[in-house]
Structures are given as structure tokens and as C-alpha cells.
Amino acid sequence: MTLAPLPGHPHIAYRDGELCVEGVRVRDLAQQHGTPLFVYSQAAMRDALAAYQRGLAGRRHQICYAMKANSTLAVLQFFARQGCGFDIVSGGELERVLAAGGDPAKVIFSGVGKTRAEMRRALQAGIGCFNVESEAELEVLDAVAVELGVQAPVSIRVNPNVDAKTHPYISTGLKGNKFGVAHERTLATYQRAAQLPGLRVVGIDCHIGSQITEVAPYLDAVDRVLDLVQEIEAHGIAIDHVDFGGGLGINYQGDTPPAADALWQQLLARMDARGHGQRKILIEPGRSLVGNAGLCVTEVLYLKPGEQKNFCIVDAAMNDLPRPAMYQAYHAIVPVQGRAGAATQVYDVVGPVCESGDWLGRERALAVQPGEHLAVLSAGAYCMSMSSNYNTRGRAAEVLVDGTRATLIRQRESAADTFRAEILPK
Ligand code: LLP
């Protein structure tokens, strides 16, 4: 047997020319469940989480999986069983955590636009912390908590004004972003929070962006947040935990982000050097826990040679994999059956949706024929969770692989599923 692992994609490899996720052949899954089909490796998720656990071992900490990256119930259940909490950004995400058996006490609630109803539900469920993003939100949360006769645990999300050096759409820690409370307003905001009867200050929070591949922006954020902690505590307000958000990147196209354990070694050294070694640490990783654990299998429908470009038309589209259309993101695309030595052609890989923006990969050298399958890699994060029903395409099915066992964790949506909530006027 020949084994050819895909660099950067642990647990995804060619065995005798057949793409496998752990011990399962992707072609068999496509035949059994149809395409487009998302396939996730549980071992890859476990390994990604283990790197954070190693990095934070011996410290008071809580890993809160940023479930917006992939909020499928079975994925949440896996992380809940590993002891993770969850970073949520909506009432809907809270319901998913509860449905998957997650512990509400380990839930933190981020986001700039929490509604009163969402706050009420989260308080009743007993979540661990609200990451408050503005002074106005602080007042509303206080009022809702007082109404319920409880105290809301809060942490203020500060905007540390550091450049995460990533795509502008996913950079969040700069002054011009809508996120967090400005550095200069932080102390005043904490002083206000400390006065309000419905609030209990428990921490401080930041998140500087996503797909970060360098250590330096994190070190800057650590410094800036610790400066604030010292200032706030000097004013008599105790801060229990420090939440450094998520953001660690993955390898999409030769990207070389630090490993989570190596990153945390450096960040903890900085915290120790500044005398904050004993502080409880929260983190909110999303992409780095699931991104490279998943792929999307798609069938080649047609090859369409052209004067300027050749198109490879597949059955997955921008509604399944929105990242290329939204961010010009690169996802590697590989054959499900490797044909060693076969002549390749250069194609734009596109979907059936009626938009020129519906492309999955540009100028890819592939040896494929209609009826064969391709796999879009790095599709575990921000793909299914961002998918839509555009063009009345039902959402894809999902399979979770654990060793040689493959479990269907989401059925393919039917057309009827896509218009179930709609009402025809009489
Ligand atoms: N915490 C907060 C407050 C966040 O806003 C995010 C992501 C995370 C944690 C998790 O970040 P991660 O570890 O996944 O980088 N749709 C975009 C990414 C948007 C990220 C939004 N916030 C994409 O597909 O690249």
C-alpha cells in the first residue's frame, strides 16, 4: 500500500491513489450519500484541540470553541465532550449548544448586537460571561438582569488597536472596526459596569481578527490588554479572567501559522514576564480547531473548454462554499482518485449558481472527467456554517469520520425543506 498524506491536512491522505479521511474512502462516502458532501475527521479536530490543551496545560483556562466556524450539532457535541465551552454570537447558537449537550456555564456570548430577548434567554440559561461590546449594551444588559433579579457576569471586549495583518473583512482589532470598546474608553466603561447593580465584572476580552499567521499581533494584544488590566485593577475593579479571543490561522495555501502550543508558549512567557502567570485564560478559537479537519466532495458535471478559459463545472457552489466568492479565498482542490501521470488541464472550477462570482478555484491544473469527484480542502470552517439556499439549493449532507467509522451527521436538505417556513397567501 502506498500512503501519500496531504501536507497541512492531518488524517487526510491518498491510500493506493484513493483519497481517504482517516480509514474511510471518500469515493465510497460520495457514492453512499451523494454530493456535495462535507466530510470531517474527528481525529483532526481532536489533534487541533490537543495542541491548545498542551499549550495551556497547568494554567487556569477555558477553551471556548467559536462555534460560528462550524455549528453542526455533532461537531459541538464532540467539543463539549472534550470539555470545551463555546463562544456564541446569537440566541440561535445558544440553542444549538444546549441541543448538543454543551454546558451553559462554559458559554461566553460575544457580538455587537445582542437583543434583549437574547440576553434574557442567556441569563436564564446561566451562561458564563457576556462579552459586552459597547457602553450602550452595558446599560441594556444591566436593565435586563435587574428585571430578572440576577447579576450578569460581564467582560468588556476591548479594541486593542493592533493590526492582525489579515484580510480586511476578517480583521477586527483596529480602530475603524465596529467591534469592542475603544482603548481610551475602557477604564470608564469598567467603572460604569462596576456601579451597575445588574452586572458583575469577571473579565476582559479581545479578539483581533481571523486567519492570523504571525505571533507578533498576539504579543501586542497581550501587552495592550495587560496594560488595561493593571489600570483597571489599580482603580479597585478586580479582573478574574483574560480572554484573548480566537484568530489563529490554518494552512490554506502554504500559509505557515504557528502551532497552537508554540503560540501559547510564547504568550504565556510574556504573561509570566509581566507577573500575570496566575491569571485565568479564556480563548475562543474557531477555524484552527475545525478548518483543516474537513473537506467538501463534489462531482464533476461538465468540462467546458473555451478560448480564454476552460471551465470545470461541479455540483458544489458558492452557496455551499462561500469563501472564494466572499473573500477571494483559496481552497486547495484535489482529485478523489489520484491518477498518477495523467495529463492535466488548467481549469476554473465553478458551480452551477447563476453568478460569475460562483467559483471555487481559479486556474487549477487537474486531470478529471465528468462523473469523477474532486475534494475541496480546508472546508471544515466557515463553509457549512455560512452556506445558504441560494438558487433553492438544499444544503449539503455532512459525515463525521472516526477511524474506520463514518456517521451521517446531517441529512441533505430537500427542496421542500428549503421552503418549509414559507406561506402562500389565500
Ligand atoms: N471570537 C470572536 C469574537 C470572533 O469574532 C471570531 C471570528 C472568533 C472568536 C473565531 O475566530 P477564528 O479562530 O475562527 O479565526 N467568515 C470568515 C471568518 C470570520 C471570523 C469572524 N470572527 C472566513 O471565512 O474567513
CSV table of C-alpha atoms and ligand atoms in Angstrom, one decimal:
chain,number,residue,atom,x,y,z
A,1,MET,CA,0.0,0.0,0.0
A,2,THR,CA,1.3,3.5,-0.8
A,3,LEU,CA,0.3,6.3,1.5
A,4,ALA,CA,0.6,9.9,0.5
A,5,PRO,CA,-0.5,12.3,3.2
A,6,LEU,CA,-1.6,15.8,2.2
A,7,PRO,CA,0.7,18.4,3.8
A,8,GLY,CA,-1.2,20.5,6.3
A,9,HIS,CA,-4.2,18.1,6.3
A,10,PRO,CA,-3.6,15.6,9.1
A,11,HIS,CA,-5.7,12.5,8.7
A,12,ILE,CA,-6.4,13.1,5.0
A,13,ALA,CA,-4.2,11.1,2.7
A,14,TYR,CA,-4.1,9.0,-0.5
A,15,ARG,CA,-4.1,5.3,0.1
A,16,ASP,CA,-3.2,3.4,-3.1
A,17,GLY,CA,-4.3,6.5,-5.1
A,18,GLU,CA,-7.7,6.8,-3.2
A,19,LEU,CA,-8.3,9.9,-1.1
A,20,CYS,CA,-9.2,8.8,2.4
A,21,VAL,CA,-10.3,10.6,5.6
A,22,GLU,CA,-8.8,8.6,8.4
A,23,GLY,CA,-9.7,5.0,7.4
A,24,VAL,CA,-12.6,5.8,5.1
A,25,ARG,CA,-12.5,6.2,1.3
A,26,VAL,CA,-14.0,9.5,0.2
A,27,ARG,CA,-15.3,7.9,-3.0
A,28,ASP,CA,-17.4,5.4,-1.0
A,29,LEU,CA,-18.9,8.2,1.0
A,30,ALA,CA,-19.8,10.1,-2.2
A,31,GLN,CA,-21.4,7.0,-3.6
A,32,GLN,CA,-23.4,6.3,-0.4
A,33,HIS,CA,-24.5,9.9,0.4
A,34,GLY,CA,-24.3,11.8,-2.8
A,35,THR,CA,-22.6,15.1,-3.4
A,36,PRO,CA,-21.9,17.9,-2.5
A,37,LEU,CA,-20.9,16.2,0.8
A,38,PHE,CA,-18.9,17.6,3.7
A,39,VAL,CA,-16.6,15.0,5.4
A,40,TYR,CA,-14.9,15.8,8.8
A,41,SER,CA,-12.1,13.9,10.5
A,42,GLN,CA,-12.7,13.6,14.3
A,43,ALA,CA,-9.0,12.8,14.9
A,44,ALA,CA,-8.0,16.0,13.1
A,45,MET,CA,-10.3,18.0,15.4
A,46,ARG,CA,-9.0,16.1,18.5
A,47,ASP,CA,-5.4,16.8,17.4
A,48,ALA,CA,-6.1,20.5,16.8
A,49,LEU,CA,-7.7,20.8,20.3
A,50,ALA,CA,-4.9,18.9,21.9
A,51,ALA,CA,-2.4,21.4,20.7
A,52,TYR,CA,-4.3,24.1,22.6
A,53,GLN,CA,-4.6,21.9,25.6
A,54,ARG,CA,-0.9,21.2,25.7
A,55,GLY,CA,-0.1,24.9,25.3
A,56,LEU,CA,-2.4,25.8,28.2
A,57,ALA,CA,-1.6,22.8,30.4
A,58,GLY,CA,-1.1,23.7,34.1
A,59,ARG,CA,-2.9,27.1,33.7
A,60,ARG,CA,-6.3,28.0,34.8
A,61,HIS,CA,-8.1,28.1,31.5
A,62,GLN,CA,-11.2,27.5,29.5
A,63,ILE,CA,-11.3,26.8,25.7
A,64,CYS,CA,-14.5,28.2,24.2
A,65,TYR,CA,-14.9,26.9,20.7
A,66,ALA,CA,-16.0,29.8,18.4
A,67,MET,CA,-18.9,27.8,17.0
A,68,LYS,CA,-19.6,30.2,14.2
A,69,ALA,CA,-16.8,28.3,12.4
A,70,ASN,CA,-18.9,25.1,12.2
A,71,SER,CA,-22.0,24.9,14.3
A,72,THR,CA,-23.2,21.4,13.3
A,73,LEU,CA,-24.6,19.7,16.4
A,74,ALA,CA,-22.4,16.6,16.1
A,75,VAL,CA,-19.3,18.9,15.9
A,76,LEU,CA,-20.5,20.8,19.0
A,77,GLN,CA,-21.2,17.5,20.9
A,78,PHE,CA,-17.6,16.4,20.1
A,79,PHE,CA,-16.1,19.6,21.6
A,80,ALA,CA,-18.5,19.6,24.5
A,81,ARG,CA,-17.4,16.0,25.4
A,82,GLN,CA,-13.8,17.1,25.3
A,83,GLY,CA,-14.6,19.7,28.0
A,84,CYS,CA,-14.8,22.8,25.7
A,85,GLY,CA,-17.1,25.7,26.3
A,86,PHE,CA,-18.5,27.8,23.4
A,87,ASP,CA,-18.2,31.3,22.2
A,88,ILE,CA,-21.6,32.2,20.8
A,89,VAL,CA,-22.8,35.2,18.9
A,90,SER,CA,-26.6,34.7,18.8
A,91,GLY,CA,-29.5,33.2,20.6
A,92,GLY,CA,-29.6,30.6,17.9
A,93,GLU,CA,-26.1,29.5,18.7
A,94,LEU,CA,-27.1,29.2,22.4
A,95,GLU,CA,-29.9,26.9,21.4
A,96,ARG,CA,-27.5,24.8,19.4
A,97,VAL,CA,-25.1,24.5,22.4
A,98,LEU,CA,-28.0,23.3,24.6
A,99,ALA,CA,-29.3,20.9,22.0
A,100,ALA,CA,-25.8,19.4,21.6
A,101,GLY,CA,-25.4,18.9,25.4
A,102,GLY,CA,-23.0,21.8,26.0
A,103,ASP,CA,-22.6,23.3,29.5
A,104,PRO,CA,-24.2,26.8,29.5
A,105,ALA,CA,-21.8,27.8,32.4
A,106,LYS,CA,-19.0,27.5,29.9
A,107,VAL,CA,-20.7,29.7,27.3
A,108,ILE,CA,-19.5,33.2,26.5
A,109,PHE,CA,-21.6,35.5,24.5
A,110,SER,CA,-19.9,37.8,22.0
A,111,GLY,CA,-21.3,40.1,19.4
A,112,VAL,CA,-22.1,43.8,18.9
A,113,GLY,CA,-25.9,43.5,18.6
A,114,LYS,CA,-27.3,41.3,21.3
A,115,THR,CA,-31.0,41.8,21.6
A,116,ARG,CA,-32.9,42.0,24.9
A,117,ALA,CA,-34.6,38.6,24.2
A,118,GLU,CA,-31.2,37.0,23.6
A,119,MET,CA,-29.8,38.5,26.8
A,120,ARG,CA,-32.8,37.2,28.8
A,121,ARG,CA,-32.5,33.7,27.4
A,122,ALA,CA,-28.8,33.6,28.1
A,123,LEU,CA,-29.2,34.8,31.7
A,124,GLN,CA,-31.9,32.2,32.3
A,125,ALA,CA,-29.7,29.5,30.9
A,126,GLY,CA,-26.9,30.7,33.2
A,127,ILE,CA,-24.1,31.4,30.7
A,128,GLY,CA,-20.6,32.0,32.0
A,129,CYS,CA,-20.0,35.5,30.6
A,130,PHE,CA,-21.3,38.2,28.3
A,131,ASN,CA,-18.5,39.9,26.2
A,132,VAL,CA,-20.0,43.3,26.1
A,133,GLU,CA,-19.1,45.3,23.0
A,134,SER,CA,-20.3,48.9,23.8
A,135,GLU,CA,-21.3,51.2,26.6
A,136,ALA,CA,-24.9,51.2,25.3
A,137,GLU,CA,-25.1,47.4,25.5
A,138,LEU,CA,-23.8,47.6,29.1
A,139,GLU,CA,-26.8,49.7,30.2
A,140,VAL,CA,-29.3,47.4,28.4
A,141,LEU,CA,-27.8,44.2,29.9
A,142,ASP,CA,-27.9,45.7,33.3
A,143,ALA,CA,-31.6,46.6,32.9
A,144,VAL,CA,-32.5,43.1,31.6
A,145,ALA,CA,-30.6,41.4,34.5
A,146,VAL,CA,-32.2,43.7,37.1
A,147,GLU,CA,-35.7,42.8,35.7
A,148,LEU,CA,-34.8,39.1,36.1
A,149,GLY,CA,-33.4,39.7,39.6
A,150,VAL,CA,-30.0,38.3,38.6
A,151,GLN,CA,-26.5,39.6,38.0
A,152,ALA,CA,-24.9,39.2,34.6
A,153,PRO,CA,-21.3,38.2,34.5
A,154,VAL,CA,-19.5,40.6,32.2
A,155,SER,CA,-16.3,41.1,30.4
A,156,ILE,CA,-15.7,44.2,28.2
A,157,ARG,CA,-14.4,43.5,24.8
A,158,VAL,CA,-11.7,46.0,24.2
A,159,ASN,CA,-10.4,47.0,20.9
A,160,PRO,CA,-6.6,46.9,21.4
A,161,ASN,CA,-6.0,48.7,18.1
A,162,VAL,CA,-3.4,46.2,16.8
A,163,ASP,CA,-3.1,45.2,13.1
A,164,ALA,CA,-3.7,41.4,12.8
A,165,LYS,CA,-2.3,41.6,9.2
A,166,THR,CA,-5.0,39.6,7.7
A,167,HIS,CA,-7.9,40.2,5.1
A,168,PRO,CA,-9.7,43.5,5.9
A,169,TYR,CA,-13.0,41.7,6.2
A,170,ILE,CA,-11.7,39.5,9.0
A,171,SER,CA,-9.5,41.9,10.8
A,172,THR,CA,-11.4,43.1,13.9
A,173,GLY,CA,-8.9,44.7,16.3
A,174,LEU,CA,-8.3,48.1,14.5
A,175,LYS,CA,-9.9,51.4,15.4
A,176,GLY,CA,-12.0,51.6,12.3
A,177,ASN,CA,-13.8,48.3,13.2
A,178,LYS,CA,-17.3,48.1,14.7
A,179,PHE,CA,-16.0,45.7,17.4
A,180,GLY,CA,-15.3,46.3,21.0
A,181,VAL,CA,-14.8,49.4,23.2
A,182,ALA,CA,-12.1,51.8,22.3
A,183,HIS,CA,-8.9,51.5,24.3
A,184,GLU,CA,-9.3,55.1,25.7
A,185,ARG,CA,-12.9,54.4,26.9
A,186,THR,CA,-12.1,51.1,28.6
A,187,LEU,CA,-11.5,52.3,32.1
A,188,ALA,CA,-14.5,54.5,32.1
A,189,THR,CA,-16.6,51.6,30.8
A,190,TYR,CA,-15.4,49.3,33.6
A,191,GLN,CA,-16.1,52.0,36.2
A,192,ARG,CA,-19.6,52.2,34.9
A,193,ALA,CA,-20.0,48.4,34.9
A,194,ALA,CA,-18.8,48.2,38.5
A,195,GLN,CA,-21.6,50.7,39.5
A,196,LEU,CA,-24.5,48.9,37.8
A,197,PRO,CA,-26.4,46.6,40.2
A,198,GLY,CA,-27.3,44.0,37.5
A,199,LEU,CA,-23.7,43.4,36.4
A,200,ARG,CA,-20.7,41.5,37.9
A,201,VAL,CA,-17.3,42.2,36.3
A,202,VAL,CA,-15.5,38.9,35.7
A,203,GLY,CA,-13.0,39.5,32.9
A,204,ILE,CA,-11.7,41.4,30.0
A,205,ASP,CA,-11.8,40.3,26.4
A,206,CYS,CA,-10.3,41.0,23.0
A,207,HIS,CA,-10.3,39.4,19.6
A,208,ILE,CA,-8.1,41.0,16.9
A,209,GLY,CA,-9.0,39.1,13.7
A,210,SER,CA,-9.0,35.8,12.0
A,211,GLN,CA,-6.6,33.7,9.9
A,212,ILE,CA,-3.7,35.3,11.7
A,213,THR,CA,-0.4,33.6,10.7
A,214,GLU,CA,2.1,35.6,12.9
A,215,VAL,CA,2.8,35.7,16.6
A,216,ALA,CA,3.6,39.4,16.8
A,217,PRO,CA,0.0,40.8,16.7
A,218,TYR,CA,-0.9,38.4,19.5
A,219,LEU,CA,2.0,39.6,21.6
A,220,ASP,CA,0.9,43.2,21.0
A,221,ALA,CA,-2.6,42.3,22.1
A,222,VAL,CA,-1.4,40.6,25.2
A,223,ASP,CA,0.7,43.7,26.2
A,224,ARG,CA,-2.1,46.1,25.5
A,225,VAL,CA,-4.7,44.1,27.4
A,226,LEU,CA,-2.4,43.5,30.4
A,227,ASP,CA,-1.8,47.3,30.5
A,228,LEU,CA,-5.5,47.8,30.7
A,229,VAL,CA,-5.9,45.1,33.4
A,230,GLN,CA,-3.3,46.8,35.5
A,231,GLU,CA,-5.0,50.2,35.1
A,232,ILE,CA,-8.5,48.8,35.8
A,233,GLU,CA,-7.3,46.8,38.9
A,234,ALA,CA,-5.5,49.9,40.2
A,235,HIS,CA,-8.9,51.5,40.3
A,236,GLY,CA,-10.2,48.8,42.6
A,237,ILE,CA,-12.0,46.6,40.0
A,238,ALA,CA,-10.9,43.0,40.0
A,239,ILE,CA,-10.5,41.2,36.7
A,240,ASP,CA,-10.6,37.4,37.1
A,241,HIS,CA,-10.1,36.1,33.5
A,242,VAL,CA,-8.4,37.5,30.4
A,243,ASP,CA,-10.0,36.3,27.1
A,244,PHE,CA,-7.6,36.6,24.1
A,245,GLY,CA,-10.2,35.6,21.5
A,246,GLY,CA,-9.5,33.4,18.6
A,247,GLY,CA,-8.0,34.1,15.2
A,248,LEU,CA,-5.2,31.6,14.8
A,249,GLY,CA,-4.8,30.8,11.1
A,250,ILE,CA,-4.6,27.5,9.2
A,251,ASN,CA,-2.7,26.4,6.1
A,252,TYR,CA,-4.8,27.0,3.1
A,253,GLN,CA,-2.1,27.7,0.5
A,254,GLY,CA,1.4,27.3,2.0
A,255,ASP,CA,0.4,29.5,5.0
A,256,THR,CA,2.7,28.9,8.0
A,257,PRO,CA,0.8,29.9,11.1
A,258,PRO,CA,2.5,28.9,14.4
A,259,ALA,CA,1.2,25.7,16.1
A,260,ALA,CA,-1.3,26.5,18.9
A,261,ASP,CA,1.1,25.1,21.6
A,262,ALA,CA,4.1,27.0,20.3
A,263,LEU,CA,2.0,30.2,20.1
A,264,TRP,CA,0.8,29.8,23.7
A,265,GLN,CA,4.3,29.0,24.9
A,266,GLN,CA,5.3,32.5,23.8
A,267,LEU,CA,2.1,34.2,25.0
A,268,LEU,CA,2.4,32.6,28.4
A,269,ALA,CA,6.1,33.5,28.7
A,270,ARG,CA,5.0,37.1,28.1
A,271,MET,CA,2.3,36.9,30.7
A,272,ASP,CA,4.7,35.4,33.2
A,273,ALA,CA,7.3,38.1,32.5
A,274,ARG,CA,4.7,40.7,33.3
A,275,GLY,CA,3.6,38.9,36.5
A,276,HIS,CA,0.3,37.7,35.2
A,277,GLY,CA,1.1,34.0,35.2
A,278,GLN,CA,-1.7,33.0,37.6
A,279,ARG,CA,-4.5,34.7,35.7
A,280,LYS,CA,-7.3,32.6,34.3
A,281,ILE,CA,-7.1,32.5,30.5
A,282,LEU,CA,-10.1,32.1,28.1
A,283,ILE,CA,-9.6,31.6,24.4
A,284,GLU,CA,-12.1,31.5,21.5
A,285,PRO,CA,-10.5,29.5,18.7
A,286,GLY,CA,-12.8,28.6,15.7
A,287,ARG,CA,-11.1,28.0,12.4
A,288,SER,CA,-7.9,26.4,13.8
A,289,LEU,CA,-10.0,23.7,15.5
A,290,VAL,CA,-12.0,22.6,12.5
A,291,GLY,CA,-10.8,24.2,9.3
A,292,ASN,CA,-8.4,21.5,8.1
A,293,ALA,CA,-10.4,18.7,9.6
A,294,GLY,CA,-13.0,19.0,6.8
A,295,LEU,CA,-13.3,18.7,3.0
A,296,CYS,CA,-16.2,19.0,0.6
A,297,VAL,CA,-16.6,16.3,-2.0
A,298,THR,CA,-18.1,17.4,-5.3
A,299,GLU,CA,-18.9,15.6,-8.6
A,300,VAL,CA,-17.6,17.0,-11.9
A,301,LEU,CA,-20.7,17.6,-14.1
A,302,TYR,CA,-19.2,19.0,-17.3
A,303,LEU,CA,-15.9,20.1,-18.8
A,304,LYS,CA,-16.3,23.2,-20.9
A,305,PRO,CA,-13.3,24.2,-22.9
A,306,GLY,CA,-13.1,27.8,-24.0
A,307,GLU,CA,-10.9,30.2,-25.9
A,308,GLN,CA,-9.8,32.1,-22.9
A,309,LYS,CA,-10.5,29.6,-20.1
A,310,ASN,CA,-11.5,26.1,-19.5
A,311,PHE,CA,-14.3,25.5,-17.0
A,312,CYS,CA,-14.7,22.5,-14.8
A,313,ILE,CA,-18.3,22.7,-13.7
A,314,VAL,CA,-19.0,20.8,-10.4
A,315,ASP,CA,-22.1,20.2,-8.3
A,316,ALA,CA,-20.9,22.3,-5.3
A,317,ALA,CA,-21.3,26.0,-5.5
A,318,MET,CA,-21.0,29.3,-3.7
A,319,ASN,CA,-24.0,28.5,-1.6
A,320,ASP,CA,-22.0,25.5,-0.1
A,321,LEU,CA,-18.6,27.1,-0.2
A,322,PRO,CA,-19.0,30.9,0.0
A,323,ARG,CA,-15.4,31.8,0.9
A,324,PRO,CA,-13.9,32.1,-2.6
A,325,ALA,CA,-16.8,34.4,-3.7
A,326,MET,CA,-16.8,36.5,-0.5
A,327,TYR,CA,-13.1,36.8,0.2
A,328,GLN,CA,-11.3,35.6,-2.9
A,329,ALA,CA,-10.2,32.8,-0.6
A,330,TYR,CA,-8.0,30.0,-1.8
A,331,HIS,CA,-9.0,26.4,-1.1
A,332,ALA,CA,-6.9,23.5,-2.5
A,333,ILE,CA,-8.9,21.3,-4.8
A,334,VAL,CA,-7.7,17.7,-5.3
A,335,PRO,CA,-8.9,14.6,-7.1
A,336,VAL,CA,-10.6,12.0,-5.1
A,337,GLN,CA,-9.0,9.3,-7.2
A,338,GLY,CA,-5.4,10.3,-7.9
A,339,ARG,CA,-4.5,9.4,-11.5
A,340,ALA,CA,-0.7,9.3,-11.3
A,341,GLY,CA,0.9,10.6,-14.5
A,342,ALA,CA,-2.4,11.6,-16.2
A,343,ALA,CA,-2.2,14.7,-18.3
A,344,THR,CA,-3.6,17.8,-16.6
A,345,GLN,CA,-5.5,20.7,-18.0
A,346,VAL,CA,-5.9,24.1,-16.4
A,347,TYR,CA,-9.5,24.9,-15.3
A,348,ASP,CA,-11.5,27.4,-13.4
A,349,VAL,CA,-13.6,25.2,-11.1
A,350,VAL,CA,-17.1,26.7,-10.9
A,351,GLY,CA,-20.5,25.8,-9.6
A,352,PRO,CA,-24.0,25.8,-11.1
A,353,VAL,CA,-25.2,29.0,-9.4
A,354,CYS,CA,-26.1,31.8,-11.8
A,355,GLU,CA,-23.4,34.3,-10.8
A,356,SER,CA,-20.0,34.9,-12.3
A,357,GLY,CA,-18.8,35.1,-8.7
A,358,ASP,CA,-19.7,31.4,-8.3
A,359,TRP,CA,-16.2,29.9,-8.5
A,360,LEU,CA,-14.4,27.6,-6.1
A,361,GLY,CA,-10.9,27.7,-7.5
A,362,ARG,CA,-9.2,29.5,-10.4
A,363,GLU,CA,-6.6,28.2,-12.8
A,364,ARG,CA,-6.2,24.8,-11.2
A,365,ALA,CA,-4.3,22.0,-13.0
A,366,LEU,CA,-6.5,18.9,-12.9
A,367,ALA,CA,-6.8,15.6,-14.6
A,368,VAL,CA,-10.6,15.0,-14.4
A,369,GLN,CA,-13.5,13.6,-16.4
A,370,PRO,CA,-17.2,14.2,-15.8
A,371,GLY,CA,-18.6,11.8,-13.2
A,372,GLU,CA,-15.4,11.8,-11.2
A,373,HIS,CA,-15.1,13.5,-7.8
A,374,LEU,CA,-13.0,16.4,-6.5
A,375,ALA,CA,-12.4,17.4,-2.9
A,376,VAL,CA,-12.3,21.0,-1.8
A,377,LEU,CA,-9.9,21.1,1.2
A,378,SER,CA,-9.8,23.2,4.3
A,379,ALA,CA,-13.6,23.2,4.3
A,380,GLY,CA,-14.2,22.4,7.9
A,381,ALA,CA,-14.6,26.1,9.0
A,382,TYR,CA,-16.8,28.8,7.7
A,383,CYS,CA,-18.3,26.7,4.9
A,384,MET,CA,-21.3,24.8,6.0
A,385,SER,CA,-21.9,27.4,8.7
A,386,MET,CA,-22.0,30.1,6.1
A,387,SER,CA,-23.9,28.1,3.5
A,388,SER,CA,-27.2,29.3,2.1
A,389,ASN,CA,-30.1,28.1,0.0
A,390,TYR,CA,-29.4,30.5,-2.9
A,391,ASN,CA,-30.9,29.2,-6.2
A,392,THR,CA,-33.0,26.9,-4.0
A,393,ARG,CA,-30.2,24.6,-3.5
A,394,GLY,CA,-30.6,22.4,-0.4
A,395,ARG,CA,-27.7,22.4,2.0
A,396,ALA,CA,-25.2,19.6,1.6
A,397,ALA,CA,-25.1,16.5,3.8
A,398,GLU,CA,-22.3,16.0,6.4
A,399,VAL,CA,-20.4,13.0,7.6
A,400,LEU,CA,-18.2,12.6,10.6
A,401,VAL,CA,-15.4,10.0,10.3
A,402,ASP,CA,-13.8,8.4,13.4
A,403,GLY,CA,-11.2,5.8,12.4
A,404,THR,CA,-13.0,3.4,10.0
A,405,ARG,CA,-16.5,4.5,11.1
A,406,ALA,CA,-18.4,7.1,9.1
A,407,THR,CA,-21.6,8.7,10.6
A,408,LEU,CA,-24.1,10.8,8.7
A,409,ILE,CA,-24.5,13.9,10.9
A,410,ARG,CA,-26.7,16.0,8.7
A,411,GLN,CA,-29.1,14.9,6.0
A,412,ARG,CA,-29.1,16.6,2.7
A,413,GLU,CA,-31.8,19.2,2.6
A,414,SER,CA,-34.6,18.6,0.1
A,415,ALA,CA,-36.3,21.3,-1.9
A,416,ALA,CA,-39.3,21.0,0.4
A,417,ASP,CA,-37.0,21.6,3.4
A,418,THR,CA,-35.9,24.9,1.8
A,419,PHE,CA,-39.4,26.4,1.6
A,420,ARG,CA,-40.9,24.7,4.7
A,421,ALA,CA,-41.4,28.1,6.6
A,422,GLU,CA,-43.0,29.9,3.7
A,423,ILE,CA,-46.7,30.7,3.5
A,424,LEU,CA,-48.8,31.1,0.4
A,425,PRO,CA,-51.4,33.9,0.8
A,426,LYS,CA,-55.0,32.7,0.3
B,1,LLP,N1,-14.1,35.3,18.7
B,1,LLP,C1,-14.7,36.3,18.1
B,1,LLP,C2,-15.3,37.4,18.9
B,1,LLP,C3,-14.9,36.3,16.7
B,1,LLP,O1,-15.4,37.3,16.1
B,1,LLP,C4,-14.3,35.2,16.0
B,1,LLP,C5,-14.4,35.2,14.5
B,1,LLP,C6,-13.7,34.2,16.7
B,1,LLP,C7,-13.6,34.2,18.0
B,1,LLP,C8,-13.1,33.0,16.0
B,1,LLP,O2,-12.1,33.3,15.1
B,1,LLP,P1,-11.2,32.2,14.4
B,1,LLP,O3,-10.4,31.4,15.5
B,1,LLP,O4,-12.2,31.3,13.7
B,1,LLP,O5,-10.3,32.9,13.5
B,1,LLP,N2,-16.0,34.1,7.8
B,1,LLP,C9,-14.6,34.4,7.8
B,1,LLP,C10,-14.1,34.5,9.2
B,1,LLP,C11,-14.9,35.4,10.1
B,1,LLP,C12,-14.4,35.4,11.5
B,1,LLP,C13,-15.3,36.1,12.4
B,1,LLP,N3,-15.0,36.1,13.8
B,1,LLP,C14,-13.8,33.5,6.9
B,1,LLP,O6,-14.4,32.6,6.4
B,1,LLP,O7,-12.6,33.6,6.8
